[in-house]
XYZ file of C-alpha atoms in Angstrom:
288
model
C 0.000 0.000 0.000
C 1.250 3.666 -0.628
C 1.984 6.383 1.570
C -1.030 8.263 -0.329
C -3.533 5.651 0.131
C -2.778 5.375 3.916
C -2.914 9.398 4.403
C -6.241 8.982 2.901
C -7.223 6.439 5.044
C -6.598 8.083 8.183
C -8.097 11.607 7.309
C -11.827 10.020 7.499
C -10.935 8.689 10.454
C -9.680 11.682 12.201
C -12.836 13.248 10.931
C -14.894 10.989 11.987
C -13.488 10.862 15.968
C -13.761 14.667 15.581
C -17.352 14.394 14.847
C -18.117 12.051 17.666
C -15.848 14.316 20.437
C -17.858 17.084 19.126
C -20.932 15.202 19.239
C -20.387 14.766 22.990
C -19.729 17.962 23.615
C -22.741 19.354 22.262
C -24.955 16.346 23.858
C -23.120 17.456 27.238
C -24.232 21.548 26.477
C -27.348 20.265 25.346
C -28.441 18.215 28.839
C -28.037 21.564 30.974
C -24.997 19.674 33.105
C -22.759 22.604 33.024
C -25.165 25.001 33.681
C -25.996 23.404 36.438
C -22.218 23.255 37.771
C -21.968 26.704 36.884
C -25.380 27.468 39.106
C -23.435 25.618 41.884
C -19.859 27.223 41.771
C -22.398 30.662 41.466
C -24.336 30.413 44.432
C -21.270 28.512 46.652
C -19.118 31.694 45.835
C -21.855 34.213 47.354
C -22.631 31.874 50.072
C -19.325 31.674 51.394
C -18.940 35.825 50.593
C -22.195 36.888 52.154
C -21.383 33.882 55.333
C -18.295 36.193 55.603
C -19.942 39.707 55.208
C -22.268 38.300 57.922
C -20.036 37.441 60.203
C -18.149 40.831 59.658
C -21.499 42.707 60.629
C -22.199 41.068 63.094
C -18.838 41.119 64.853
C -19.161 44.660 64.416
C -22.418 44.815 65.665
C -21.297 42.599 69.012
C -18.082 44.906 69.438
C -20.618 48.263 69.608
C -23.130 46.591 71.905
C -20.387 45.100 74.472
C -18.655 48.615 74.227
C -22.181 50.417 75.232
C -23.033 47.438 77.701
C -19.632 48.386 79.130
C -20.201 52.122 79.629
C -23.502 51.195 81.380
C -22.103 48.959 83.567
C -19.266 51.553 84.475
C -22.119 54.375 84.462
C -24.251 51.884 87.296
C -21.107 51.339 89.082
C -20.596 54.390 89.561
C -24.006 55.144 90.410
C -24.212 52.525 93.021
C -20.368 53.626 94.410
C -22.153 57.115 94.874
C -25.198 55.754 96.814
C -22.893 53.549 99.031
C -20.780 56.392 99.996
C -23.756 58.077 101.033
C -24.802 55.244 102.857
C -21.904 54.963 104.622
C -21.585 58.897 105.287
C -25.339 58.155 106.727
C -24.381 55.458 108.935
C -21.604 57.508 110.086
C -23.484 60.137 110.809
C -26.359 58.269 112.688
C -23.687 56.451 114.458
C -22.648 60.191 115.608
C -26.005 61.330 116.187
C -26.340 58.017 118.668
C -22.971 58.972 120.636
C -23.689 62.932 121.081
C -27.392 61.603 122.124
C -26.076 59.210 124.574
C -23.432 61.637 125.817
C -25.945 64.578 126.233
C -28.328 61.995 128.089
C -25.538 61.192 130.453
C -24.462 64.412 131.347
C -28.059 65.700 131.324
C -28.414 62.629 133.825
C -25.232 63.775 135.953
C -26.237 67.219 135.773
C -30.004 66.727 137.530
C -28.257 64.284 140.441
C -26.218 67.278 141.866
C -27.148 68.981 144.838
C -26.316 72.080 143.457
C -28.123 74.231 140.941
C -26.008 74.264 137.816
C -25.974 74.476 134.209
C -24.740 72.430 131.591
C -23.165 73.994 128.643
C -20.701 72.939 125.920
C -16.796 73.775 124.943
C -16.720 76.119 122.135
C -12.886 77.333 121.843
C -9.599 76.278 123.116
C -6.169 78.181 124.071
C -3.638 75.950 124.515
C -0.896 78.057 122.925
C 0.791 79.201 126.631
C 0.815 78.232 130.489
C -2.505 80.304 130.790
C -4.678 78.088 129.163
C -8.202 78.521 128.923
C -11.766 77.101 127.493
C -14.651 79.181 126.167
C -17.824 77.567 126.791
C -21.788 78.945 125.105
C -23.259 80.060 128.047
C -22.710 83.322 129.527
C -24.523 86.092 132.200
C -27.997 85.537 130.483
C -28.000 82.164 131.287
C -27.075 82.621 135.016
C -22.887 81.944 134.466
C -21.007 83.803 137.402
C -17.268 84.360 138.014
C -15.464 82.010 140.061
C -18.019 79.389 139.897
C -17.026 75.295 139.711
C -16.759 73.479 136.556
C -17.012 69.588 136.748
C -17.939 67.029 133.655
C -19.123 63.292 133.652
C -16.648 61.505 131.570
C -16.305 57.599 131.036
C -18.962 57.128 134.006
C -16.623 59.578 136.372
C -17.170 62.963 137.613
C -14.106 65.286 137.794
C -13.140 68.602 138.677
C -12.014 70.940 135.208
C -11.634 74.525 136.652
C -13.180 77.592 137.728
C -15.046 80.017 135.827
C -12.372 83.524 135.687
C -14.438 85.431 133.097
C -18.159 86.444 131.574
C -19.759 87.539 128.867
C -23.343 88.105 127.676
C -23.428 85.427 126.161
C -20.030 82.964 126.471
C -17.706 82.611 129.472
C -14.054 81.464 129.955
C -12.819 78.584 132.531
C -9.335 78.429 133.964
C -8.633 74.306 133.791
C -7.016 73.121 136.243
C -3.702 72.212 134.317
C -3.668 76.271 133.973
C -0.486 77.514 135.591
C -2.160 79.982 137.992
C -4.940 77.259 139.172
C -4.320 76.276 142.846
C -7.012 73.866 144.259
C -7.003 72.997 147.763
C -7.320 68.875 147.773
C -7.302 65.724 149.880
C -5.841 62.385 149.335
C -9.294 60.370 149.495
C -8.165 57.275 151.640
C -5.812 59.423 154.430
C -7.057 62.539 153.999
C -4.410 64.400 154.049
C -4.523 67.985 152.854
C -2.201 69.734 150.009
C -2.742 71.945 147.391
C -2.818 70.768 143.926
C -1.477 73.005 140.800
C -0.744 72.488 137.118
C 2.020 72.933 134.507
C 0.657 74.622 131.924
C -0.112 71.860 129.391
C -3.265 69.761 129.080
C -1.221 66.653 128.450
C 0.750 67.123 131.461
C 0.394 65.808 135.013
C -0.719 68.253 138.007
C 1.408 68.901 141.170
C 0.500 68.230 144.823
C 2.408 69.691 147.409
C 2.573 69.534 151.581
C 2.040 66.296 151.720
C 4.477 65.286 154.788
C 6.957 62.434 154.606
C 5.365 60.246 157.884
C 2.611 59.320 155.258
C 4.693 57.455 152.734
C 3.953 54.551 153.803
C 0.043 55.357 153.597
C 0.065 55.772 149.847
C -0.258 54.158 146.941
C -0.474 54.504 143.388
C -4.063 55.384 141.463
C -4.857 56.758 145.298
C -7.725 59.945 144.321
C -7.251 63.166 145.006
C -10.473 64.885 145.842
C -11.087 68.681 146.150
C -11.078 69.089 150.144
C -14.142 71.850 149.422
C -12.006 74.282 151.824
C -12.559 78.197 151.079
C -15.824 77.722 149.463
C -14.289 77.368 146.114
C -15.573 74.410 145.140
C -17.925 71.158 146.373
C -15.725 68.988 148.455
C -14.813 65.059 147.424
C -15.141 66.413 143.467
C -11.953 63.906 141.931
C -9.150 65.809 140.988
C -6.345 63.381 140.093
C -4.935 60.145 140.838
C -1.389 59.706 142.054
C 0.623 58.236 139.260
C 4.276 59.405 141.236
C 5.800 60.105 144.347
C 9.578 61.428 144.606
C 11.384 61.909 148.069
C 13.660 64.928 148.416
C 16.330 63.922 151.173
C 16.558 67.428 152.353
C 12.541 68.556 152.220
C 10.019 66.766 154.678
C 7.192 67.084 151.700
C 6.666 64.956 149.271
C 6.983 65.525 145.722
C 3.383 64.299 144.268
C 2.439 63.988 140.229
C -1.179 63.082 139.917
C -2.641 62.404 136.097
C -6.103 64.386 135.802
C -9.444 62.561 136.236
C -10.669 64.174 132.623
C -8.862 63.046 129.871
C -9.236 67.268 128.427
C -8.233 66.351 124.848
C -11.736 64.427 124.656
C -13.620 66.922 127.040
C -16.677 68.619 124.699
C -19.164 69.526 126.968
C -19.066 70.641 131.338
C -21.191 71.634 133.843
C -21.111 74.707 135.759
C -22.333 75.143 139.605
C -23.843 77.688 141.668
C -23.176 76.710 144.963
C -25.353 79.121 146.374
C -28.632 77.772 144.873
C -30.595 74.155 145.579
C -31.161 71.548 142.800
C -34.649 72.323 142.321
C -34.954 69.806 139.190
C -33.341 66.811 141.815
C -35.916 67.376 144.002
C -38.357 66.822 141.050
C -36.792 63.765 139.752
């Protein structure tokens, strides 16, 4: 056979698979299957793009609410911090209210048991600055305050002497304590009675001085013995504490006794007194 005949032999052929390769294709057009890939790949690709818009909005939208949940929360925590400060500022201040009431009650109750007619009244100014102390206290020649009367107090469920009023006004008066300098109290130590006169130093921190005691008695005292005012002179009640003994010294060449006493009022607490006519009955004791 030639090399012509076999060229033409093989060029039907080559047709003829063309024909059927292009057959199938069109059959495969024709039955819709790649459309319906197509419709597939379509709607997979915006699936999976609006899946990921969604979850992009909504992240979004989560990350604005938390951020506004958060700024209520801080805005109700703040609120409530507010409201609990004033509740605690409350408290405080009922708790106050409670201790002024109970205090006032006490020394109202102190203040009707005295023989004496007398007058409670509270501390409104201090001068501590020098040796010549004194307290101002809100009641003054209206209210019936004379010079040179007694000052006491009721503090810690004990009475105790703090002064002597030196000076009046209409409407306040000043009180020499007795840790003044210048304040000289005739006293007795309450289990010997033995008489001295008791002084101060000037500072209401400090201790107060008793001299004249004598030697022979040494033996007769004791530590946290009270002094008591002796009420010699008329210048104040007698038995009113003073002071309790907190040292004794001996001085070889003196037959006295060096005495330091620590005051019965604690005067760095001391808010309110009482001051007493001594010339004038308790008319509300015999009342009570």
């Amino acid at each position: 056979m030639s090399v012509k005949a076999k060229l033409s032999f093989r060029l039907p052929e080559f047709i003829l698979v063309l024909y059927i390769i292009f057959s199938a294709v069109m059959l495969t057009f024709s039955s819709g299957s790649f459309v319906l890939n197509f419709k597939k790949i379509g709607f997979s690709v915006l699936s999976t793009i609006e899946k990921g818009a969604n979850s992009v909005v909504y992240g979004i939208g989560g990350s604005l609410n938390a951020v506004k949940e958060l700024s209520q929360l801080r805005k109700d925590y703040e609120e409530l911090s507010k409201k609990l400060s004033d509740y605690e500022q409350m408290r405080r201040s009922n708790a106050d209210i409670r201790k002024e009431n109970e205090r006032l009650k006490e020394q109202l109750g102190f203040a009707t048991s005295l023989e004496e007619k007398n007058y409670p009244a509270r501390i409104i100014s201090r001068d501590n600055d020098n040796l010549y102390a004194t307290i101002t206290i809100n009641k003054g020649s209206v209210d019936g305050i004379r010079k040179n009367m007694p000052v006491i107090a009721y503090q810690n469920g004990n009475s105790g002497l703090v002064g002597k009023i030196v000076q009046v006004g209409a409407f306040t008066s000043q009180l020499m304590p007795v840790y003044n300098i210048n304040s000289i109290v005739s006293c007795r130590i309450q289990n010997t009675r033995d008489l001295g006169l008791v002084s101060g130093n000037g500072s209401q921190d400090s201790f107060l001085k008793m001299n004249y005691i004598r030697k022979r008695v040494l033996d007769e005292l004791h530590y946290g013995d009270v002094v008591v005012t002796s009420g010699e002179n008329s210048n104040y009640m007698n038995d009113i504490p003073v002071g309790t003994i907190s040292r004794i010294s001996i001085v070889e060449y003196n037959s006295l006794l060096d005495i330091e006493l620590t005051p019965v009022i604690d005067f760095s607490r001391l808010e309110n007194v009482v001051i007493v006519n001594m010339r004038e009955i308790n008319e509300e004791k015999g009342r009570k």
